[in-house]
Amino acid sequence: MDIVYLNGHFVPRDKAMISPDDRGFVFGDSVYEVMRWYGGFFFDMDGHMNRLRRSLHETRIVWNDIDTFADLAEELVNKNDLGNDCSLVYVQVTRGAAPRNHVFPDPAVSPTVFASARRQSVDTLLWERGIAIAVAPDPRWNRCDIKSTALLANIMSLQEAHDNGFMEVCFVRDGFITEGAHSNIFLVRNDTVYTHPESNFILSGITRKNVISLAAENGIGLAEERVAADIIPYIREAFITNTSGEVIPVIRIGDQILGDGTPGDITRKIHVLFRDKVMAGSPVH
Ligand code: PDD
């Protein structure tokens, strides 16, 4: 049975009831996290919890019990018989339910806390083949550093990319590559890996942070610097990172085939380093 967590209780998914006045539903007034369970441990749970704390702080959503979540997530995995499987845990915290009004409820209401787990292994075929990503203007707001559930801009862009045969979209803001609709982007030029620095224009990915640490530990040149979209023709290789896919090679950006159209050497190296780290069962930082 699919068991979810809602406001202090584990219940079957079809018994989980959320108010139509919930501000997550009405306004997208909520934040979330997605973390991966590798059949025995969560990858960098501390990183995910710290980012969730930050998202809550920036949105002024108060969830006093956040410190209990790591244990709760493991309980959720076990209640769903996923203990030995690769799965994804999703947690969402909304500002709670109150009559519709743009300003925060006063007095404040309890947040709505929902979590679920589902079996999902990593798609190894993508690792071997690589993916094509589209290029599009970044239509999002100026607080992409907050992991907000208000993802309509991401969804519209990603769907358009999918409709045109791409698996991700490479966002461009003011002429510079920011990130993907649901991943961070790394580009390799002259043997150096570039990725957009942490700022309000990207989400600070947990996979991204671990990749940056791995590169430093293994003597791979990596710069947290913006890359202008007009140098795409000079890029030899690229990859995207996220919790669900880990390190996924990019073999085409828009019309531009990268290198010989297969995953690049530095990408492969970083991919293997990340895999090894995951298999060792511990995060890098
Ligand atoms: N998305 N950038 C954006 C916009 C994202 O949505 C994500 C992840 C990332 C990568 O972050 P991380 O490495 O911590 O997963 C970057 C998740 C997987 C999602 O929405 O499902």
PDB file of C-alpha atoms and ligand atoms in Angstrom:
ATOM      1  CA  MET A   1       0.000   0.000   0.000  1.00  0.00           C
ATOM      2  CA  ASP A   2       1.184   3.535  -0.756  1.00  0.00           C
ATOM      3  CA  ILE A   3       1.630   5.238   2.624  1.00  0.00           C
ATOM      4  CA  VAL A   4       2.205   8.975   2.812  1.00  0.00           C
ATOM      5  CA  TYR A   5       2.949  11.325   5.682  1.00  0.00           C
ATOM      6  CA  LEU A   6       0.587  14.214   6.346  1.00  0.00           C
ATOM      7  CA  ASN A   7       0.698  16.539   9.344  1.00  0.00           C
ATOM      8  CA  GLY A   8       1.982  14.058  11.889  1.00  0.00           C
ATOM      9  CA  HIS A   9       0.289  10.908  10.576  1.00  0.00           C
ATOM     10  CA  PHE A  10       1.152   8.094   8.207  1.00  0.00           C
ATOM     11  CA  VAL A  11      -1.942   7.387   6.089  1.00  0.00           C
ATOM     12  CA  PRO A  12      -2.784   5.564   2.844  1.00  0.00           C
ATOM     13  CA  ARG A  13      -2.379   7.980  -0.059  1.00  0.00           C
ATOM     14  CA  ASP A  14      -6.089   7.926  -0.909  1.00  0.00           C
ATOM     15  CA  LYS A  15      -6.954   8.891   2.679  1.00  0.00           C
ATOM     16  CA  ALA A  16      -4.662  11.947   2.712  1.00  0.00           C
ATOM     17  CA  MET A  17      -6.934  14.999   2.817  1.00  0.00           C
ATOM     18  CA  ILE A  18      -5.680  18.517   2.160  1.00  0.00           C
ATOM     19  CA  SER A  19      -7.929  21.584   2.458  1.00  0.00           C
ATOM     20  CA  PRO A  20      -8.951  23.384  -0.753  1.00  0.00           C
ATOM     21  CA  ASP A  21      -7.948  26.527   1.169  1.00  0.00           C
ATOM     22  CA  ASP A  22      -4.386  25.285   1.507  1.00  0.00           C
ATOM     23  CA  ARG A  23      -2.086  28.060   0.352  1.00  0.00           C
ATOM     24  CA  GLY A  24       0.124  25.528  -1.390  1.00  0.00           C
ATOM     25  CA  PHE A  25      -2.863  24.637  -3.576  1.00  0.00           C
ATOM     26  CA  VAL A  26      -4.223  28.185  -3.971  1.00  0.00           C
ATOM     27  CA  PHE A  27      -1.012  30.201  -4.377  1.00  0.00           C
ATOM     28  CA  GLY A  28       1.862  27.740  -4.723  1.00  0.00           C
ATOM     29  CA  ASP A  29       2.827  29.232  -1.331  1.00  0.00           C
ATOM     30  CA  SER A  30       5.076  26.346  -0.361  1.00  0.00           C
ATOM     31  CA  VAL A  31       8.531  24.837  -0.605  1.00  0.00           C
ATOM     32  CA  TYR A  32       9.763  21.307  -1.204  1.00  0.00           C
ATOM     33  CA  GLU A  33      12.677  18.896  -1.380  1.00  0.00           C
ATOM     34  CA  VAL A  34      13.383  15.716  -3.327  1.00  0.00           C
ATOM     35  CA  MET A  35      15.989  13.346  -1.942  1.00  0.00           C
ATOM     36  CA  ARG A  36      17.220   9.960  -2.990  1.00  0.00           C
ATOM     37  CA  TRP A  37      17.206   6.806  -0.895  1.00  0.00           C
ATOM     38  CA  TYR A  38      19.820   4.341  -2.126  1.00  0.00           C
ATOM     39  CA  GLY A  39      18.389   1.157  -0.616  1.00  0.00           C
ATOM     40  CA  GLY A  40      19.909   1.772   2.815  1.00  0.00           C
ATOM     41  CA  PHE A  41      20.833   5.443   3.130  1.00  0.00           C
ATOM     42  CA  PHE A  42      19.861   8.889   1.924  1.00  0.00           C
ATOM     43  CA  PHE A  43      22.415  10.703  -0.177  1.00  0.00           C
ATOM     44  CA  ASP A  44      23.461  13.913   1.591  1.00  0.00           C
ATOM     45  CA  MET A  45      20.372  14.228   3.779  1.00  0.00           C
ATOM     46  CA  ASP A  46      22.120  17.041   5.674  1.00  0.00           C
ATOM     47  CA  GLY A  47      22.491  18.995   2.443  1.00  0.00           C
ATOM     48  CA  HIS A  48      18.794  18.579   1.647  1.00  0.00           C
ATOM     49  CA  MET A  49      17.723  19.531   5.168  1.00  0.00           C
ATOM     50  CA  ASN A  50      19.912  22.617   5.186  1.00  0.00           C
ATOM     51  CA  ARG A  51      18.462  23.720   1.859  1.00  0.00           C
ATOM     52  CA  LEU A  52      14.911  23.123   3.137  1.00  0.00           C
ATOM     53  CA  ARG A  53      15.695  25.183   6.252  1.00  0.00           C
ATOM     54  CA  ARG A  54      16.901  27.951   3.995  1.00  0.00           C
ATOM     55  CA  SER A  55      13.831  27.791   1.732  1.00  0.00           C
ATOM     56  CA  LEU A  56      11.582  27.959   4.819  1.00  0.00           C
ATOM     57  CA  HIS A  57      13.545  30.870   6.229  1.00  0.00           C
ATOM     58  CA  GLU A  58      13.460  32.850   2.975  1.00  0.00           C
ATOM     59  CA  THR A  59       9.693  32.327   2.588  1.00  0.00           C
ATOM     60  CA  ARG A  60       8.987  32.865   6.317  1.00  0.00           C
ATOM     61  CA  ILE A  61       7.162  29.539   6.528  1.00  0.00           C
ATOM     62  CA  VAL A  62       7.543  28.156  10.045  1.00  0.00           C
ATOM     63  CA  TRP A  63       7.914  24.403  10.541  1.00  0.00           C
ATOM     64  CA  ASN A  64       9.198  23.755  14.025  1.00  0.00           C
ATOM     65  CA  ASP A  65       9.611  19.999  13.626  1.00  0.00           C
ATOM     66  CA  ILE A  66      12.021  20.030  10.698  1.00  0.00           C
ATOM     67  CA  ASP A  67      14.706  18.291  12.782  1.00  0.00           C
ATOM     68  CA  THR A  68      12.525  15.184  12.996  1.00  0.00           C
ATOM     69  CA  PHE A  69      12.313  14.818   9.236  1.00  0.00           C
ATOM     70  CA  ALA A  70      15.378  12.681   8.529  1.00  0.00           C
ATOM     71  CA  ASP A  71      14.047   9.906  10.813  1.00  0.00           C
ATOM     72  CA  LEU A  72      10.549  10.371   9.517  1.00  0.00           C
ATOM     73  CA  ALA A  73      11.709  10.001   5.911  1.00  0.00           C
ATOM     74  CA  GLU A  74      13.381   6.693   6.728  1.00  0.00           C
ATOM     75  CA  GLU A  75      10.226   5.504   8.493  1.00  0.00           C
ATOM     76  CA  LEU A  76       8.238   6.446   5.404  1.00  0.00           C
ATOM     77  CA  VAL A  77      10.594   4.443   3.185  1.00  0.00           C
ATOM     78  CA  ASN A  78      10.259   1.413   5.450  1.00  0.00           C
ATOM     79  CA  LYS A  79       6.478   1.685   5.720  1.00  0.00           C
ATOM     80  CA  ASN A  80       6.384   1.505   1.923  1.00  0.00           C
ATOM     81  CA  ASP A  81       8.670  -1.553   1.831  1.00  0.00           C
ATOM     82  CA  LEU A  82      11.304   0.416  -0.057  1.00  0.00           C
ATOM     83  CA  GLY A  83      14.109  -0.239   2.409  1.00  0.00           C
ATOM     84  CA  ASN A  84      16.245  -2.096  -0.118  1.00  0.00           C
ATOM     85  CA  ASP A  85      15.205  -0.149  -3.204  1.00  0.00           C
ATOM     86  CA  CYS A  86      16.297   3.000  -4.934  1.00  0.00           C
ATOM     87  CA  SER A  87      13.553   5.525  -4.337  1.00  0.00           C
ATOM     88  CA  LEU A  88      12.776   9.211  -4.185  1.00  0.00           C
ATOM     89  CA  VAL A  89      11.293  10.920  -1.150  1.00  0.00           C
ATOM     90  CA  TYR A  90       9.336  14.107  -1.724  1.00  0.00           C
ATOM     91  CA  VAL A  91       8.504  16.533   1.070  1.00  0.00           C
ATOM     92  CA  GLN A  92       6.416  19.676   0.748  1.00  0.00           C
ATOM     93  CA  VAL A  93       5.721  22.307   3.395  1.00  0.00           C
ATOM     94  CA  THR A  94       3.014  24.890   2.729  1.00  0.00           C
ATOM     95  CA  ARG A  95       2.087  27.992   4.730  1.00  0.00           C
ATOM     96  CA  GLY A  96      -1.101  26.162   5.725  1.00  0.00           C
ATOM     97  CA  ALA A  97      -4.831  26.551   5.085  1.00  0.00           C
ATOM     98  CA  ALA A  98      -6.651  29.861   5.496  1.00  0.00           C
ATOM     99  CA  PRO A  99      -9.342  31.841   3.608  1.00  0.00           C
ATOM    100  CA  ARG A 100      -7.824  33.163   0.394  1.00  0.00           C
ATOM    101  CA  ASN A 101      -5.893  36.360   1.031  1.00  0.00           C
ATOM    102  CA  HIS A 102      -2.529  37.311  -0.428  1.00  0.00           C
ATOM    103  CA  VAL A 103      -1.108  38.442   2.905  1.00  0.00           C
ATOM    104  CA  PHE A 104       0.003  35.802   5.397  1.00  0.00           C
ATOM    105  CA  PRO A 105      -2.725  34.417   7.706  1.00  0.00           C
ATOM    106  CA  ASP A 106      -2.893  36.418  10.946  1.00  0.00           C
ATOM    107  CA  PRO A 107      -2.773  34.771  13.387  1.00  0.00           C
ATOM    108  CA  ALA A 108      -0.482  32.287  11.679  1.00  0.00           C
ATOM    109  CA  VAL A 109      -1.845  28.799  10.950  1.00  0.00           C
ATOM    110  CA  SER A 110       0.009  25.484  11.165  1.00  0.00           C
ATOM    111  CA  PRO A 111       1.995  24.600   8.061  1.00  0.00           C
ATOM    112  CA  THR A 112       0.842  21.646   5.985  1.00  0.00           C
ATOM    113  CA  VAL A 113       3.586  19.024   5.853  1.00  0.00           C
ATOM    114  CA  PHE A 114       3.289  16.263   3.298  1.00  0.00           C
ATOM    115  CA  ALA A 115       5.806  13.576   2.323  1.00  0.00           C
ATOM    116  CA  SER A 116       5.700  10.570   0.036  1.00  0.00           C
ATOM    117  CA  ALA A 117       8.124   7.945  -1.263  1.00  0.00           C
ATOM    118  CA  ARG A 118       8.175   6.092  -4.540  1.00  0.00           C
ATOM    119  CA  ARG A 119      10.400   3.520  -6.118  1.00  0.00           C
ATOM    120  CA  GLN A 120      12.510   5.066  -8.869  1.00  0.00           C
ATOM    121  CA  SER A 121      15.854   3.811 -10.004  1.00  0.00           C
ATOM    122  CA  VAL A 122      18.293   5.971 -11.933  1.00  0.00           C
ATOM    123  CA  ASP A 123      18.002   5.813 -15.723  1.00  0.00           C
ATOM    124  CA  THR A 124      21.323   4.279 -16.720  1.00  0.00           C
ATOM    125  CA  LEU A 125      20.502   4.446 -20.423  1.00  0.00           C
ATOM    126  CA  LEU A 126      20.717   8.240 -20.242  1.00  0.00           C
ATOM    127  CA  TRP A 127      24.177   7.916 -18.716  1.00  0.00           C
ATOM    128  CA  GLU A 128      25.365   5.852 -21.664  1.00  0.00           C
ATOM    129  CA  ARG A 129      23.718   7.778 -24.466  1.00  0.00           C
ATOM    130  CA  GLY A 130      23.544  11.297 -23.125  1.00  0.00           C
ATOM    131  CA  ILE A 131      20.706  13.708 -23.807  1.00  0.00           C
ATOM    132  CA  ALA A 132      19.849  16.669 -25.998  1.00  0.00           C
ATOM    133  CA  ILE A 133      18.823  19.890 -24.281  1.00  0.00           C
ATOM    134  CA  ALA A 134      16.997  22.892 -25.732  1.00  0.00           C
ATOM    135  CA  VAL A 135      17.983  26.538 -25.269  1.00  0.00           C
ATOM    136  CA  ALA A 136      15.325  29.034 -24.141  1.00  0.00           C
ATOM    137  CA  PRO A 137      15.038  32.379 -22.378  1.00  0.00           C
ATOM    138  CA  ASP A 138      14.812  31.983 -18.592  1.00  0.00           C
ATOM    139  CA  PRO A 139      11.225  33.019 -17.836  1.00  0.00           C
ATOM    140  CA  ARG A 140      11.419  32.544 -14.063  1.00  0.00           C
ATOM    141  CA  TRP A 141      11.309  34.980 -11.163  1.00  0.00           C
ATOM    142  CA  ASN A 142      14.386  36.384  -9.391  1.00  0.00           C
ATOM    143  CA  ARG A 143      14.374  33.928  -6.493  1.00  0.00           C
ATOM    144  CA  CYS A 144      15.321  30.670  -8.189  1.00  0.00           C
ATOM    145  CA  ASP A 145      17.453  29.941  -5.103  1.00  0.00           C
ATOM    146  CA  ILE A 146      14.262  29.079  -3.194  1.00  0.00           C
ATOM    147  CA  LYS A 147      13.005  25.555  -3.849  1.00  0.00           C
ATOM    148  CA  SER A 148       9.422  26.699  -4.317  1.00  0.00           C
ATOM    149  CA  THR A 149       6.649  24.468  -5.631  1.00  0.00           C
ATOM    150  CA  ALA A 150       5.509  27.361  -7.834  1.00  0.00           C
ATOM    151  CA  LEU A 151       7.080  25.785 -10.914  1.00  0.00           C
ATOM    152  CA  LEU A 152       4.778  26.869 -13.736  1.00  0.00           C
ATOM    153  CA  ALA A 153       7.546  28.683 -15.620  1.00  0.00           C
ATOM    154  CA  ASN A 154       9.777  25.605 -15.371  1.00  0.00           C
ATOM    155  CA  ILE A 155       6.951  23.348 -16.462  1.00  0.00           C
ATOM    156  CA  MET A 156       5.948  25.422 -19.506  1.00  0.00           C
ATOM    157  CA  SER A 157       9.542  25.634 -20.721  1.00  0.00           C
ATOM    158  CA  LEU A 158      10.293  21.966 -20.125  1.00  0.00           C
ATOM    159  CA  GLN A 159       7.110  20.867 -21.860  1.00  0.00           C
ATOM    160  CA  GLU A 160       7.960  22.945 -24.923  1.00  0.00           C
ATOM    161  CA  ALA A 161      11.428  21.390 -24.951  1.00  0.00           C
ATOM    162  CA  HIS A 162       9.910  17.907 -24.626  1.00  0.00           C
ATOM    163  CA  ASP A 163       7.458  18.620 -27.445  1.00  0.00           C
ATOM    164  CA  ASN A 164      10.513  19.331 -29.612  1.00  0.00           C
ATOM    165  CA  GLY A 165      12.343  16.159 -28.620  1.00  0.00           C
ATOM    166  CA  PHE A 166      14.622  17.556 -25.886  1.00  0.00           C
ATOM    167  CA  MET A 167      14.953  16.139 -22.376  1.00  0.00           C
ATOM    168  CA  GLU A 168      15.890  19.362 -20.591  1.00  0.00           C
ATOM    169  CA  VAL A 169      16.042  23.054 -21.324  1.00  0.00           C
ATOM    170  CA  CYS A 170      19.081  25.245 -20.857  1.00  0.00           C
ATOM    171  CA  PHE A 171      17.855  28.607 -19.544  1.00  0.00           C
ATOM    172  CA  VAL A 172      19.521  31.837 -20.707  1.00  0.00           C
ATOM    173  CA  ARG A 173      19.155  35.069 -18.722  1.00  0.00           C
ATOM    174  CA  ASP A 174      20.742  38.315 -19.902  1.00  0.00           C
ATOM    175  CA  GLY A 175      22.844  36.336 -22.364  1.00  0.00           C
ATOM    176  CA  PHE A 176      24.216  33.897 -19.773  1.00  0.00           C
ATOM    177  CA  ILE A 177      23.381  30.241 -19.148  1.00  0.00           C
ATOM    178  CA  THR A 178      21.777  29.797 -15.729  1.00  0.00           C
ATOM    179  CA  GLU A 179      20.523  26.225 -15.218  1.00  0.00           C
ATOM    180  CA  GLY A 180      17.906  23.747 -16.423  1.00  0.00           C
ATOM    181  CA  ALA A 181      14.201  23.536 -15.625  1.00  0.00           C
ATOM    182  CA  HIS A 182      14.935  20.745 -13.146  1.00  0.00           C
ATOM    183  CA  SER A 183      18.709  20.430 -13.066  1.00  0.00           C
ATOM    184  CA  ASN A 184      21.977  22.365 -12.850  1.00  0.00           C
ATOM    185  CA  ILE A 185      24.126  22.678 -15.969  1.00  0.00           C
ATOM    186  CA  PHE A 186      27.889  22.221 -16.346  1.00  0.00           C
ATOM    187  CA  LEU A 187      29.773  23.115 -19.536  1.00  0.00           C
ATOM    188  CA  VAL A 188      33.313  22.090 -20.450  1.00  0.00           C
ATOM    189  CA  ARG A 189      35.568  24.403 -22.398  1.00  0.00           C
ATOM    190  CA  ASN A 190      39.347  24.056 -22.750  1.00  0.00           C
ATOM    191  CA  ASP A 191      39.406  21.284 -20.126  1.00  0.00           C
ATOM    192  CA  THR A 192      37.717  23.462 -17.497  1.00  0.00           C
ATOM    193  CA  VAL A 193      34.232  22.751 -16.227  1.00  0.00           C
ATOM    194  CA  TYR A 194      32.039  25.835 -15.802  1.00  0.00           C
ATOM    195  CA  THR A 195      28.821  26.178 -13.858  1.00  0.00           C
ATOM    196  CA  HIS A 196      26.788  29.230 -12.854  1.00  0.00           C
ATOM    197  CA  PRO A 197      27.819  30.501  -9.397  1.00  0.00           C
ATOM    198  CA  GLU A 198      25.358  30.291  -6.512  1.00  0.00           C
ATOM    199  CA  SER A 199      23.006  33.249  -6.784  1.00  0.00           C
ATOM    200  CA  ASN A 200      19.317  34.089  -6.842  1.00  0.00           C
ATOM    201  CA  PHE A 201      19.238  32.929 -10.497  1.00  0.00           C
ATOM    202  CA  ILE A 202      19.859  29.239  -9.810  1.00  0.00           C
ATOM    203  CA  LEU A 203      18.902  26.585  -7.305  1.00  0.00           C
ATOM    204  CA  SER A 204      21.941  25.474  -5.365  1.00  0.00           C
ATOM    205  CA  GLY A 205      21.691  21.790  -6.284  1.00  0.00           C
ATOM    206  CA  ILE A 206      22.826  19.149  -3.827  1.00  0.00           C
ATOM    207  CA  THR A 207      24.235  17.095  -6.699  1.00  0.00           C
ATOM    208  CA  ARG A 208      25.949  20.246  -8.013  1.00  0.00           C
ATOM    209  CA  LYS A 209      27.646  20.912  -4.659  1.00  0.00           C
ATOM    210  CA  ASN A 210      28.898  17.341  -4.449  1.00  0.00           C
ATOM    211  CA  VAL A 211      30.199  17.457  -8.031  1.00  0.00           C
ATOM    212  CA  ILE A 212      32.096  20.672  -7.255  1.00  0.00           C
ATOM    213  CA  SER A 213      33.728  19.040  -4.203  1.00  0.00           C
ATOM    214  CA  LEU A 214      34.588  15.925  -6.195  1.00  0.00           C
ATOM    215  CA  ALA A 215      36.223  17.972  -8.946  1.00  0.00           C
ATOM    216  CA  ALA A 216      38.357  19.815  -6.377  1.00  0.00           C
ATOM    217  CA  GLU A 217      39.399  16.578  -4.659  1.00  0.00           C
ATOM    218  CA  ASN A 218      40.359  14.939  -7.945  1.00  0.00           C
ATOM    219  CA  GLY A 219      42.245  17.746  -9.650  1.00  0.00           C
ATOM    220  CA  ILE A 220      39.563  18.508 -12.240  1.00  0.00           C
ATOM    221  CA  GLY A 221      39.522  22.195 -13.149  1.00  0.00           C
ATOM    222  CA  LEU A 222      36.140  23.667 -12.273  1.00  0.00           C
ATOM    223  CA  ALA A 223      35.091  27.310 -12.162  1.00  0.00           C
ATOM    224  CA  GLU A 224      31.852  28.655 -10.706  1.00  0.00           C
ATOM    225  CA  GLU A 225      31.587  31.276 -13.415  1.00  0.00           C
ATOM    226  CA  ARG A 226      28.832  32.338 -15.751  1.00  0.00           C
ATOM    227  CA  VAL A 227      29.066  31.157 -19.353  1.00  0.00           C
ATOM    228  CA  ALA A 228      27.670  33.300 -22.167  1.00  0.00           C
ATOM    229  CA  ALA A 229      25.181  31.475 -24.377  1.00  0.00           C
ATOM    230  CA  ASP A 230      27.011  32.636 -27.500  1.00  0.00           C
ATOM    231  CA  ILE A 231      29.959  30.397 -26.697  1.00  0.00           C
ATOM    232  CA  ILE A 232      27.829  27.258 -27.010  1.00  0.00           C
ATOM    233  CA  PRO A 233      29.453  26.559 -30.425  1.00  0.00           C
ATOM    234  CA  TYR A 234      32.835  26.257 -28.637  1.00  0.00           C
ATOM    235  CA  ILE A 235      31.683  23.870 -25.927  1.00  0.00           C
ATOM    236  CA  ARG A 236      33.141  20.368 -26.213  1.00  0.00           C
ATOM    237  CA  GLU A 237      31.072  18.635 -23.583  1.00  0.00           C
ATOM    238  CA  ALA A 238      28.384  19.286 -21.012  1.00  0.00           C
ATOM    239  CA  PHE A 239      26.320  17.564 -18.372  1.00  0.00           C
ATOM    240  CA  ILE A 240      23.383  18.204 -16.099  1.00  0.00           C
ATOM    241  CA  THR A 241      22.957  17.188 -12.469  1.00  0.00           C
ATOM    242  CA  ASN A 242      19.998  16.470 -10.243  1.00  0.00           C
ATOM    243  CA  THR A 243      18.893  14.118  -7.505  1.00  0.00           C
ATOM    244  CA  SER A 244      16.858  11.857  -9.746  1.00  0.00           C
ATOM    245  CA  GLY A 245      19.438  11.492 -12.566  1.00  0.00           C
ATOM    246  CA  GLU A 246      22.784  12.187 -10.811  1.00  0.00           C
ATOM    247  CA  VAL A 247      25.298  13.224 -13.539  1.00  0.00           C
ATOM    248  CA  ILE A 248      23.752  13.008 -17.027  1.00  0.00           C
ATOM    249  CA  PRO A 249      25.889  13.720 -20.124  1.00  0.00           C
ATOM    250  CA  VAL A 250      24.615  16.257 -22.658  1.00  0.00           C
ATOM    251  CA  ILE A 251      25.495  15.482 -26.256  1.00  0.00           C
ATOM    252  CA  ARG A 252      23.559  18.256 -28.015  1.00  0.00           C
ATOM    253  CA  ILE A 253      22.534  21.784 -27.036  1.00  0.00           C
ATOM    254  CA  GLY A 254      19.847  23.029 -29.412  1.00  0.00           C
ATOM    255  CA  ASP A 255      21.243  22.321 -32.901  1.00  0.00           C
ATOM    256  CA  GLN A 256      24.803  22.161 -31.653  1.00  0.00           C
ATOM    257  CA  ILE A 257      26.279  18.652 -31.419  1.00  0.00           C
ATOM    258  CA  LEU A 258      28.972  18.604 -28.722  1.00  0.00           C
ATOM    259  CA  GLY A 259      32.313  17.018 -29.599  1.00  0.00           C
ATOM    260  CA  ASP A 260      31.723  13.763 -31.458  1.00  0.00           C
ATOM    261  CA  GLY A 261      28.163  13.461 -30.170  1.00  0.00           C
ATOM    262  CA  THR A 262      28.955  11.034 -27.353  1.00  0.00           C
ATOM    263  CA  PRO A 263      29.452  11.711 -23.610  1.00  0.00           C
ATOM    264  CA  GLY A 264      32.735  13.575 -23.104  1.00  0.00           C
ATOM    265  CA  ASP A 265      35.782  12.329 -21.182  1.00  0.00           C
ATOM    266  CA  ILE A 266      35.592  14.807 -18.297  1.00  0.00           C
ATOM    267  CA  THR A 267      31.861  14.176 -18.000  1.00  0.00           C
ATOM    268  CA  ARG A 268      32.474  10.424 -17.824  1.00  0.00           C
ATOM    269  CA  LYS A 269      35.146  10.917 -15.201  1.00  0.00           C
ATOM    270  CA  ILE A 270      32.888  13.062 -13.021  1.00  0.00           C
ATOM    271  CA  HIS A 271      30.042  10.638 -13.544  1.00  0.00           C
ATOM    272  CA  VAL A 272      32.167   7.718 -12.309  1.00  0.00           C
ATOM    273  CA  LEU A 273      33.480   9.722  -9.334  1.00  0.00           C
ATOM    274  CA  PHE A 274      29.932  10.598  -8.338  1.00  0.00           C
ATOM    275  CA  ARG A 275      28.770   6.981  -8.748  1.00  0.00           C
ATOM    276  CA  ASP A 276      31.662   5.770  -6.594  1.00  0.00           C
ATOM    277  CA  LYS A 277      30.784   8.287  -3.923  1.00  0.00           C
ATOM    278  CA  VAL A 278      27.157   7.196  -3.941  1.00  0.00           C
ATOM    279  CA  MET A 279      28.169   3.553  -3.749  1.00  0.00           C
ATOM    280  CA  ALA A 280      30.445   4.369  -0.812  1.00  0.00           C
ATOM    281  CA  GLY A 281      27.305   5.528   0.939  1.00  0.00           C
ATOM    282  CA  SER A 282      28.419   8.933   2.032  1.00  0.00           C
ATOM    283  CA  PRO A 283      28.227  12.472   0.713  1.00  0.00           C
ATOM    284  CA  VAL A 284      31.354  14.375  -0.220  1.00  0.00           C
ATOM    285  CA  HIS A 285      30.878  17.424   1.983  1.00  0.00           C
TER     286      HIS A 285
HETATM  287  N1  PDD B   1      14.870  19.339  -9.093  1.00  0.00           N
HETATM  288  N2  PDD B   1      17.743  23.283 -10.489  1.00  0.00           N
HETATM  289  C1  PDD B   1      16.417  23.121 -10.474  1.00  0.00           C
HETATM  290  C2  PDD B   1      15.558  24.208 -11.039  1.00  0.00           C
HETATM  291  C3  PDD B   1      15.854  21.936  -9.955  1.00  0.00           C
HETATM  292  O1  PDD B   1      14.515  21.779  -9.945  1.00  0.00           O
HETATM  293  C4  PDD B   1      16.708  20.925  -9.467  1.00  0.00           C
HETATM  294  C5  PDD B   1      16.186  19.637  -8.899  1.00  0.00           C
HETATM  295  C6  PDD B   1      18.083  21.146  -9.500  1.00  0.00           C
HETATM  296  C7  PDD B   1      19.078  20.125  -8.975  1.00  0.00           C
HETATM  297  O2  PDD B   1      19.056  20.057  -7.571  1.00  0.00           O
HETATM  298  P1  PDD B   1      19.446  18.723  -6.808  1.00  0.00           P
HETATM  299  O3  PDD B   1      20.762  18.291  -7.307  1.00  0.00           O
HETATM  300  O4  PDD B   1      19.469  19.140  -5.380  1.00  0.00           O
HETATM  301  O5  PDD B   1      18.362  17.695  -7.089  1.00  0.00           O
HETATM  302  C8  PDD B   1      18.574  22.344 -10.012  1.00  0.00           C
HETATM  303  C9  PDD B   1      14.273  18.197  -8.431  1.00  0.00           C
HETATM  304  C10 PDD B   1      14.981  16.917  -8.663  1.00  0.00           C
HETATM  305  C11 PDD B   1      12.798  18.119  -8.767  1.00  0.00           C
HETATM  306  O6  PDD B   1      12.177  19.163  -8.828  1.00  0.00           O
HETATM  307  O7  PDD B   1      12.255  17.031  -8.914  1.00  0.00           O
END
